[in-house]
GROMACS .gro file of N, CA and C in nm:
model
  420
    1UNK      N    1   0.082  -0.120   0.000
    1UNK     CA    2   0.000   0.000   0.000
    1UNK      C    3   0.086   0.127   0.000
    2UNK      N    4   0.195   0.124   0.080
    2UNK     CA    5   0.284   0.239   0.087
    2UNK      C    6   0.352   0.261  -0.047
    3UNK      N    7   0.385   0.150  -0.118
    3UNK     CA    8   0.449   0.161  -0.249
    3UNK      C    9   0.353   0.224  -0.349
    4UNK      N   10   0.226   0.189  -0.342
    4UNK     CA   11   0.125   0.246  -0.431
    4UNK      C   12   0.109   0.395  -0.406
    5UNK      N   13   0.107   0.435  -0.279
    5UNK     CA   14   0.095   0.578  -0.246
    5UNK      C   15   0.216   0.655  -0.298
    6UNK      N   16   0.335   0.597  -0.280
    6UNK     CA   17   0.456   0.663  -0.329
    6UNK      C   18   0.453   0.678  -0.481
    7UNK      N   19   0.407   0.574  -0.549
    7UNK     CA   20   0.398   0.578  -0.695
    7UNK      C   21   0.298   0.683  -0.741
    8UNK      N   22   0.183   0.691  -0.673
    8UNK     CA   23   0.083   0.791  -0.708
    8UNK      C   24   0.133   0.933  -0.684
    9UNK      N   25   0.202   0.952  -0.572
    9UNK     CA   26   0.258   1.084  -0.544
    9UNK      C   27   0.361   1.124  -0.648
   10UNK      N   28   0.445   1.030  -0.688
   10UNK     CA   29   0.544   1.057  -0.790
   10UNK      C   30   0.477   1.089  -0.924
   11UNK      N   31   0.376   1.014  -0.959
   11UNK     CA   32   0.302   1.038  -1.083
   11UNK      C   33   0.237   1.176  -1.080
   12UNK      N   34   0.175   1.212  -0.969
   12UNK     CA   35   0.112   1.345  -0.958
   12UNK      C   36   0.217   1.455  -0.969
   13UNK      N   37   0.331   1.436  -0.908
   13UNK     CA   38   0.438   1.536  -0.915
   13UNK      C   39   0.487   1.553  -1.058
   14UNK      N   40   0.499   1.443  -1.132
   14UNK     CA   41   0.543   1.450  -1.272
   14UNK      C   42   0.439   1.521  -1.359
   15UNK      N   43   0.312   1.493  -1.336
   15UNK     CA   44   0.207   1.558  -1.412
   15UNK      C   45   0.208   1.709  -1.388
   16UNK      N   46   0.217   1.748  -1.263
   16UNK     CA   47   0.219   1.891  -1.229
   16UNK      C   48   0.343   1.958  -1.288
   17UNK      N   49   0.456   1.892  -1.278
   17UNK     CA   50   0.581   1.950  -1.330
   17UNK      C   51   0.578   1.963  -1.481
   18UNK      N   52   0.505   1.877  -1.551
   18UNK     CA   53   0.502   1.882  -1.697
   18UNK      C   54   0.401   1.983  -1.752
   19UNK      N   55   0.317   2.037  -1.667
   19UNK     CA   56   0.216   2.133  -1.713
   19UNK      C   57   0.283   2.265  -1.749
   20UNK      N   58   0.230   2.329  -1.852
   20UNK     CA   59   0.278   2.461  -1.890
   20UNK      C   60   0.205   2.562  -1.803
   21UNK      N   61   0.242   2.565  -1.678
   21UNK     CA   62   0.172   2.645  -1.578
   21UNK      C   63   0.232   2.784  -1.571
   22UNK      N   64   0.149   2.885  -1.595
   22UNK     CA   65   0.195   3.023  -1.592
   22UNK      C   66   0.154   3.093  -1.464
   23UNK      N   67   0.067   3.032  -1.388
   23UNK     CA   68   0.022   3.095  -1.265
   23UNK      C   69  -0.038   3.230  -1.293
   24UNK      N   70  -0.033   3.318  -1.197
   24UNK     CA   71  -0.089   3.450  -1.216
   24UNK      C   72   0.021   3.554  -1.239
   25UNK      N   73   0.138   3.506  -1.279
   25UNK     CA   74   0.250   3.597  -1.304
   25UNK      C   75   0.220   3.684  -1.424
   26UNK      N   76   0.263   3.807  -1.417
   26UNK     CA   77   0.242   3.901  -1.527
   26UNK      C   78   0.331   3.862  -1.645
   27UNK      N   79   0.282   3.893  -1.763
   27UNK     CA   80   0.357   3.869  -1.886
   27UNK      C   81   0.395   4.004  -1.946
   28UNK      N   82   0.515   4.012  -1.997
   28UNK     CA   83   0.562   4.134  -2.062
   28UNK      C   84   0.550   4.115  -2.213
   29UNK      N   85   0.478   4.205  -2.280
   29UNK     CA   86   0.459   4.199  -2.424
   29UNK      C   87   0.536   4.312  -2.492
   30UNK      N   88   0.616   4.278  -2.592
   30UNK     CA   89   0.684   4.378  -2.672
   30UNK      C   90   0.590   4.413  -2.787
   31UNK      N   91   0.535   4.533  -2.783
   31UNK     CA   92   0.436   4.574  -2.883
   31UNK      C   93   0.502   4.575  -3.021
   32UNK      N   94   0.440   4.504  -3.114
   32UNK     CA   95   0.492   4.497  -3.250
   32UNK      C   96   0.609   4.402  -3.267
   33UNK      N   97   0.644   4.331  -3.160
   33UNK     CA   98   0.757   4.237  -3.162
   33UNK      C   99   0.881   4.306  -3.219
   34UNK      N  100   0.944   4.248  -3.321
   34UNK     CA  101   1.070   4.303  -3.373
   34UNK      C  102   1.050   4.434  -3.450
   35UNK      N  103   0.929   4.460  -3.498
   35UNK     CA  104   0.903   4.586  -3.569
   35UNK      C  105   0.895   4.704  -3.473
   36UNK      N  106   0.858   4.677  -3.349
   36UNK     CA  107   0.848   4.782  -3.249
   36UNK      C  108   0.728   4.872  -3.273
   37UNK      N  109   0.734   4.991  -3.217
   37UNK     CA  110   0.626   5.090  -3.223
   37UNK      C  111   0.666   5.193  -3.328
   38UNK      N  112   0.605   5.183  -3.445
   38UNK     CA  113   0.637   5.268  -3.559
   38UNK      C  114   0.514   5.279  -3.648
   39UNK      N  115   0.519   5.362  -3.749
   39UNK     CA  116   0.410   5.368  -3.846
   39UNK      C  117   0.419   5.239  -3.929
   40UNK      N  118   0.316   5.156  -3.923
   40UNK     CA  119   0.324   5.026  -3.990
   40UNK      C  120   0.301   5.038  -4.141
   41UNK      N  121   0.363   4.948  -4.216
   41UNK     CA  122   0.338   4.943  -4.360
   41UNK      C  123   0.198   4.892  -4.388
   42UNK      N  124   0.153   4.798  -4.307
   42UNK     CA  125   0.018   4.743  -4.319
   42UNK      C  126  -0.070   4.812  -4.217
   43UNK      N  127  -0.173   4.885  -4.260
   43UNK     CA  128  -0.258   4.960  -4.166
   43UNK      C  129  -0.323   4.876  -4.057
   44UNK      N  130  -0.339   4.746  -4.077
   44UNK     CA  131  -0.403   4.662  -3.975
   44UNK      C  132  -0.302   4.586  -3.890
   45UNK      N  133  -0.173   4.622  -3.900
   45UNK     CA  134  -0.068   4.548  -3.830
   45UNK      C  135  -0.093   4.539  -3.679
   46UNK      N  136  -0.119   4.651  -3.612
   46UNK     CA  137  -0.135   4.648  -3.466
   46UNK      C  138  -0.267   4.583  -3.425
   47UNK      N  139  -0.370   4.595  -3.508
   47UNK     CA  140  -0.495   4.522  -3.481
   47UNK      C  141  -0.467   4.372  -3.485
   48UNK      N  142  -0.397   4.329  -3.587
   48UNK     CA  143  -0.363   4.189  -3.602
   48UNK      C  144  -0.277   4.142  -3.484
   49UNK      N  145  -0.176   4.223  -3.449
   49UNK     CA  146  -0.086   4.187  -3.340
   49UNK      C  147  -0.163   4.166  -3.209
   50UNK      N  148  -0.255   4.257  -3.177
   50UNK     CA  149  -0.328   4.248  -3.050
   50UNK      C  150  -0.421   4.128  -3.045
   51UNK      N  151  -0.472   4.086  -3.159
   51UNK     CA  152  -0.564   3.971  -3.161
   51UNK      C  153  -0.496   3.839  -3.127
   52UNK      N  154  -0.366   3.834  -3.141
   52UNK     CA  155  -0.293   3.711  -3.115
   52UNK      C  156  -0.234   3.705  -2.976
   53UNK      N  157  -0.281   3.792  -2.888
   53UNK     CA  158  -0.234   3.792  -2.750
   53UNK      C  159  -0.354   3.800  -2.655
   54UNK      N  160  -0.338   3.741  -2.539
   54UNK     CA  161  -0.440   3.749  -2.435
   54UNK      C  162  -0.382   3.832  -2.322
   55UNK      N  163  -0.435   3.951  -2.305
   55UNK     CA  164  -0.384   4.045  -2.206
   55UNK      C  165  -0.462   4.033  -2.077
   56UNK      N  166  -0.392   4.039  -1.966
   56UNK     CA  167  -0.453   4.028  -1.834
   56UNK      C  168  -0.404   4.141  -1.744
   57UNK      N  169  -0.477   4.163  -1.636
   57UNK     CA  170  -0.436   4.264  -1.538
   57UNK      C  171  -0.295   4.230  -1.488
   58UNK      N  172  -0.213   4.332  -1.474
   58UNK     CA  173  -0.073   4.327  -1.432
   58UNK      C  174   0.025   4.291  -1.543
   59UNK      N  175  -0.025   4.254  -1.662
   59UNK     CA  176   0.066   4.236  -1.774
   59UNK      C  177   0.125   4.372  -1.810
   60UNK      N  178   0.238   4.370  -1.879
   60UNK     CA  179   0.308   4.493  -1.913
   60UNK      C  180   0.326   4.502  -2.064
   61UNK      N  181   0.288   4.617  -2.120
   61UNK     CA  182   0.313   4.645  -2.262
   61UNK      C  183   0.440   4.728  -2.270
   62UNK      N  184   0.533   4.686  -2.353
   62UNK     CA  185   0.658   4.759  -2.373
   62UNK      C  186   0.660   4.810  -2.517
   63UNK      N  187   0.671   4.940  -2.531
   63UNK     CA  188   0.675   5.005  -2.662
   63UNK      C  189   0.818   5.048  -2.689
   64UNK      N  190   0.880   4.990  -2.791
   64UNK     CA  191   1.015   5.028  -2.831
   64UNK      C  192   1.005   5.118  -2.955
   65UNK      N  193   1.066   5.237  -2.946
   65UNK     CA  194   1.056   5.331  -3.057
   65UNK      C  195   1.176   5.425  -3.058
   66UNK      N  196   1.189   5.500  -3.165
   66UNK     CA  197   1.295   5.599  -3.177
   66UNK      C  198   1.254   5.725  -3.103
   67UNK      N  199   1.331   5.763  -3.001
   67UNK     CA  200   1.300   5.884  -2.923
   67UNK      C  201   1.302   6.006  -3.014
   68UNK      N  202   1.205   6.096  -2.993
   68UNK     CA  203   1.197   6.218  -3.072
   68UNK      C  204   1.122   6.201  -3.203
   69UNK      N  205   1.110   6.078  -3.251
   69UNK     CA  206   1.037   6.051  -3.375
   69UNK      C  207   0.897   5.999  -3.343
   70UNK      N  208   0.887   5.919  -3.235
   70UNK     CA  209   0.761   5.860  -3.192
   70UNK      C  210   0.744   5.881  -3.042
   71UNK      N  211   0.621   5.862  -2.996
   71UNK     CA  212   0.590   5.856  -2.854
   71UNK      C  213   0.472   5.762  -2.840
   72UNK      N  214   0.423   5.744  -2.719
   72UNK     CA  215   0.305   5.660  -2.701
   72UNK      C  216   0.220   5.721  -2.590
   73UNK      N  217   0.092   5.733  -2.620
   73UNK     CA  218  -0.003   5.788  -2.524
   73UNK      C  219  -0.115   5.689  -2.503
   74UNK      N  220  -0.151   5.668  -2.376
   74UNK     CA  221  -0.274   5.593  -2.349
   74UNK      C  222  -0.386   5.695  -2.353
   75UNK      N  223  -0.492   5.662  -2.427
   75UNK     CA  224  -0.601   5.757  -2.449
   75UNK      C  225  -0.736   5.686  -2.432
   76UNK      N  226  -0.842   5.765  -2.433
   76UNK     CA  227  -0.978   5.709  -2.429
   76UNK      C  228  -1.013   5.647  -2.563
   77UNK      N  229  -1.120   5.571  -2.567
   77UNK     CA  230  -1.165   5.511  -2.692
   77UNK      C  231  -1.196   5.619  -2.795
   78UNK      N  232  -1.263   5.726  -2.751
   78UNK     CA  233  -1.297   5.834  -2.843
   78UNK      C  234  -1.171   5.900  -2.900
   79UNK      N  235  -1.072   5.925  -2.816
   79UNK     CA  236  -0.947   5.984  -2.863
   79UNK      C  237  -0.875   5.889  -2.959
   80UNK      N  238  -0.882   5.760  -2.930
   80UNK     CA  239  -0.824   5.660  -3.019
   80UNK      C  240  -0.890   5.664  -3.156
   81UNK      N  241  -1.022   5.662  -3.156
   81UNK     CA  242  -1.098   5.663  -3.281
   81UNK      C  243  -1.068   5.788  -3.363
   82UNK      N  244  -1.056   5.903  -3.295
   82UNK     CA  245  -1.035   6.031  -3.364
   82UNK      C  246  -0.888   6.071  -3.375
   83UNK      N  247  -0.798   5.985  -3.327
   83UNK     CA  248  -0.654   6.018  -3.325
   83UNK      C  249  -0.630   6.154  -3.260
   84UNK      N  250  -0.689   6.171  -3.142
   84UNK     CA  251  -0.679   6.296  -3.069
   84UNK      C  252  -0.589   6.276  -2.947
   85UNK      N  253  -0.469   6.330  -2.954
   85UNK     CA  254  -0.374   6.314  -2.844
   85UNK      C  255  -0.363   6.433  -2.753
   86UNK      N  256  -0.462   6.524  -2.757
   86UNK     CA  257  -0.452   6.647  -2.677
   86UNK      C  258  -0.464   6.625  -2.527
   87UNK      N  259  -0.542   6.529  -2.482
   87UNK     CA  260  -0.561   6.505  -2.339
   87UNK      C  261  -0.540   6.358  -2.305
   88UNK      N  262  -0.417   6.309  -2.317
   88UNK     CA  263  -0.394   6.166  -2.292
   88UNK      C  264  -0.410   6.129  -2.145
   89UNK      N  265  -0.443   6.005  -2.121
   89UNK     CA  266  -0.445   5.951  -1.985
   89UNK      C  267  -0.301   5.948  -1.934
   90UNK      N  268  -0.210   5.909  -2.021
   90UNK     CA  269  -0.067   5.902  -1.989
   90UNK      C  270   0.011   5.917  -2.119
   91UNK      N  271   0.123   5.988  -2.112
   91UNK     CA  272   0.208   6.008  -2.230
   91UNK      C  273   0.351   5.974  -2.193
   92UNK      N  274   0.414   5.890  -2.275
   92UNK     CA  275   0.554   5.856  -2.254
   92UNK      C  276   0.632   5.889  -2.381
   93UNK      N  277   0.740   5.962  -2.364
   93UNK     CA  278   0.819   6.010  -2.477
   93UNK      C  279   0.956   5.945  -2.488
   94UNK      N  280   0.988   5.858  -2.393
   94UNK     CA  281   1.119   5.792  -2.392
   94UNK      C  282   1.100   5.642  -2.405
   95UNK      N  283   1.175   5.584  -2.495
   95UNK     CA  284   1.171   5.440  -2.517
   95UNK      C  285   1.275   5.371  -2.430
   96UNK      N  286   1.247   5.252  -2.381
   96UNK     CA  287   1.121   5.180  -2.394
   96UNK      C  288   1.015   5.233  -2.299
   97UNK      N  289   0.896   5.251  -2.350
   97UNK     CA  290   0.784   5.298  -2.268
   97UNK      C  291   0.709   5.175  -2.217
   98UNK      N  292   0.681   5.175  -2.088
   98UNK     CA  293   0.615   5.060  -2.026
   98UNK      C  294   0.480   5.102  -1.968
   99UNK      N  295   0.377   5.024  -2.000
   99UNK     CA  296   0.244   5.047  -1.944
   99UNK      C  297   0.198   4.917  -1.879
  100UNK      N  298   0.167   4.924  -1.750
  100UNK     CA  299   0.114   4.809  -1.678
  100UNK      C  300  -0.037   4.813  -1.685
  101UNK      N  301  -0.096   4.702  -1.725
  101UNK     CA  302  -0.243   4.694  -1.735
  101UNK      C  303  -0.298   4.682  -1.593
  102UNK      N  304  -0.373   4.782  -1.551
  102UNK     CA  305  -0.417   4.788  -1.412
  102UNK      C  306  -0.564   4.753  -1.392
  103UNK      N  307  -0.639   4.737  -1.501
  103UNK     CA  308  -0.781   4.703  -1.486
  103UNK      C  309  -0.829   4.626  -1.608
  104UNK      N  310  -0.949   4.572  -1.599
  104UNK     CA  311  -1.002   4.485  -1.703
  104UNK      C  312  -1.073   4.561  -1.815
  105UNK      N  313  -1.059   4.691  -1.820
  105UNK     CA  314  -1.118   4.769  -1.929
  105UNK      C  315  -1.035   4.752  -2.055
  106UNK      N  316  -1.092   4.789  -2.169
  106UNK     CA  317  -1.013   4.795  -2.291
  106UNK      C  318  -0.918   4.913  -2.280
  107UNK      N  319  -0.803   4.902  -2.345
  107UNK     CA  320  -0.702   5.008  -2.339
  107UNK      C  321  -0.665   5.050  -2.480
  108UNK      N  322  -0.635   5.180  -2.494
  108UNK     CA  323  -0.610   5.239  -2.626
  108UNK      C  324  -0.482   5.321  -2.622
  109UNK      N  325  -0.399   5.304  -2.726
  109UNK     CA  326  -0.270   5.372  -2.733
  109UNK      C  327  -0.251   5.431  -2.873
  110UNK      N  328  -0.194   5.551  -2.878
  110UNK     CA  329  -0.166   5.615  -3.006
  110UNK      C  330  -0.031   5.685  -2.999
  111UNK      N  331   0.023   5.716  -3.116
  111UNK     CA  332   0.137   5.807  -3.125
  111UNK      C  333   0.079   5.945  -3.151
  112UNK      N  334   0.123   6.044  -3.075
  112UNK     CA  335   0.065   6.179  -3.088
  112UNK      C  336   0.148   6.270  -3.178
  113UNK      N  337   0.254   6.219  -3.236
  113UNK     CA  338   0.342   6.302  -3.318
  113UNK      C  339   0.292   6.304  -3.463
  114UNK      N  340   0.279   6.423  -3.518
  114UNK     CA  341   0.240   6.439  -3.658
  114UNK      C  342   0.112   6.365  -3.692
  115UNK      N  343   0.113   6.301  -3.807
  115UNK     CA  344  -0.002   6.224  -3.856
  115UNK      C  345   0.015   6.074  -3.833
  116UNK      N  346   0.106   6.037  -3.744
  116UNK     CA  347   0.136   5.895  -3.725
  116UNK      C  348   0.013   5.813  -3.688
  117UNK      N  349  -0.069   5.864  -3.600
  117UNK     CA  350  -0.190   5.790  -3.561
  117UNK      C  351  -0.282   5.771  -3.681
  118UNK      N  352  -0.298   5.876  -3.760
  118UNK     CA  353  -0.383   5.867  -3.880
  118UNK      C  354  -0.328   5.764  -3.980
  119UNK      N  355  -0.197   5.736  -3.968
  119UNK     CA  356  -0.134   5.635  -4.054
  119UNK      C  357  -0.121   5.501  -3.980
  120UNK      N  358  -0.212   5.480  -3.886
  120UNK     CA  359  -0.231   5.351  -3.817
  120UNK      C  360  -0.130   5.318  -3.709
  121UNK      N  361  -0.060   5.418  -3.656
  121UNK     CA  362   0.025   5.391  -3.540
  121UNK      C  363  -0.061   5.407  -3.416
  122UNK      N  364  -0.144   5.305  -3.396
  122UNK     CA  365  -0.235   5.303  -3.281
  122UNK      C  366  -0.267   5.158  -3.249
  123UNK      N  367  -0.298   5.135  -3.122
  123UNK     CA  368  -0.320   5.000  -3.072
  123UNK      C  369  -0.436   4.999  -2.975
  124UNK      N  370  -0.527   4.905  -2.994
  124UNK     CA  371  -0.637   4.882  -2.900
  124UNK      C  372  -0.623   4.739  -2.848
  125UNK      N  373  -0.635   4.722  -2.717
  125UNK     CA  374  -0.627   4.588  -2.661
  125UNK      C  375  -0.750   4.560  -2.575
  126UNK      N  376  -0.788   4.433  -2.573
  126UNK     CA  377  -0.895   4.386  -2.485
  126UNK      C  378  -0.828   4.309  -2.373
  127UNK      N  379  -0.871   4.335  -2.251
  127UNK     CA  380  -0.813   4.269  -2.135
  127UNK      C  381  -0.907   4.158  -2.090
  128UNK      N  382  -0.853   4.039  -2.076
  128UNK     CA  383  -0.931   3.924  -2.032
  128UNK      C  384  -0.949   3.928  -1.882
  129UNK      N  385  -1.066   3.886  -1.837
  129UNK     CA  386  -1.091   3.879  -1.693
  129UNK      C  387  -1.070   3.738  -1.640
  130UNK      N  388  -1.033   3.644  -1.728
  130UNK     CA  389  -1.008   3.507  -1.686
  130UNK      C  390  -0.874   3.503  -1.616
  131UNK      N  391  -0.870   3.443  -1.498
  131UNK     CA  392  -0.747   3.430  -1.421
  131UNK      C  393  -0.648   3.343  -1.495
  132UNK      N  394  -0.520   3.382  -1.495
  132UNK     CA  395  -0.416   3.303  -1.560
  132UNK      C  396  -0.415   3.159  -1.508
  133UNK      N  397  -0.443   3.139  -1.380
  133UNK     CA  398  -0.445   3.003  -1.325
  133UNK      C  399  -0.549   2.919  -1.395
  134UNK      N  400  -0.667   2.973  -1.416
  134UNK     CA  401  -0.776   2.899  -1.479
  134UNK      C  402  -0.747   2.873  -1.625
  135UNK      N  403  -0.696   2.975  -1.697
  135UNK     CA  404  -0.672   2.957  -1.839
  135UNK      C  405  -0.558   2.858  -1.862
  136UNK      N  406  -0.456   2.859  -1.779
  136UNK     CA  407  -0.346   2.764  -1.795
  136UNK      C  408  -0.395   2.622  -1.768
  137UNK      N  409  -0.477   2.606  -1.667
  137UNK     CA  410  -0.525   2.471  -1.633
  137UNK      C  411  -0.624   2.420  -1.737
  138UNK      N  412  -0.705   2.505  -1.794
  138UNK     CA  413  -0.807   2.459  -1.888
  138UNK      C  414  -0.746   2.413  -2.019
  139UNK      N  415  -0.622   2.450  -2.048
  139UNK     CA  416  -0.557   2.407  -2.171
  139UNK      C  417  -0.504   2.266  -2.162
  140UNK      N  418  -0.496   2.211  -2.042
  140UNK     CA  419  -0.434   2.079  -2.024
  140UNK      C  420  -0.535   1.974  -1.991
   0.00000   0.00000   0.00000
């Protein structure tokens, strides 16, 4: 009986160790990956990029860009839609710019320099309310 318990405990430990468990640790996302934060050649680039990620509270968005040429502002949905950077929620002008997702609302980011936003240098993300623990476990 003791041998069976030991075997079961070992099996359970191996199963847990083999899981791709992310826990509730925050994930850092590099916006645009290797392209960084720039005016994209494809107008839907940042829309496409955001759809392939699941953002959660406490995750961090990192915007890499050329200082003085680009910036990044978190703005309201209306400001995002209209490319209006006059009253940003937050504005960062030095790269790398880091934004920590602090709530489950949708978040909107634009470049306020020149016509960059009008040329699709803007990002909208949806934040998932599913706990990382639950989503990691449901995949296995």
